XYZ file of C-alpha atoms in Angstrom:
49
model
C 130.441 70.895 85.905
C 127.657 73.460 85.956
C 125.399 71.079 87.822
C 128.013 70.549 90.521
C 128.563 74.279 90.991
C 124.878 75.066 91.095
C 124.428 72.310 93.658
C 127.146 73.824 95.850
C 125.515 77.224 95.521
C 122.165 75.711 96.399
C 123.740 74.071 99.429
C 125.127 77.422 100.593
C 121.771 79.106 100.148
C 120.060 76.232 101.902
C 122.384 76.497 104.897
C 121.921 80.245 105.253
C 118.158 79.919 104.852
C 118.088 77.180 107.432
C 119.993 79.379 109.876
C 117.526 82.214 109.380
C 114.605 79.831 109.577
C 115.878 78.294 112.807
C 116.421 81.745 114.268
C 112.820 82.653 113.553
C 111.610 79.279 114.735
C 113.299 79.643 118.111
C 111.867 83.145 118.407
C 108.367 81.850 117.767
C 108.886 78.893 120.077
C 109.979 81.223 122.881
C 107.041 83.497 122.176
C 104.613 80.587 122.232
C 106.164 79.224 125.412
C 105.902 82.548 127.209
C 102.298 82.998 126.108
C 101.548 79.453 127.278
C 103.069 80.214 130.664
C 101.008 83.377 131.050
C 97.890 81.461 130.007
C 98.586 78.821 132.644
C 98.985 81.521 135.288
C 95.757 83.112 134.097
C 93.835 79.839 134.224
C 95.317 79.055 137.643
C 94.201 82.411 139.017
C 90.753 81.877 137.487
C 90.369 78.478 139.139
C 91.451 79.946 142.484
C 88.963 82.811 142.202
């Protein structure tokens, strides 16, 4: 019985942690994407110069 309850609790924690983790992941992905875009613009302007 205890094992089952602790597993359910673990599942709840896991879900909430995953949500938080995904939130942060998307933030970092967006950040990386925007920095990549600016780097591409920078390199493009350098090649034109």
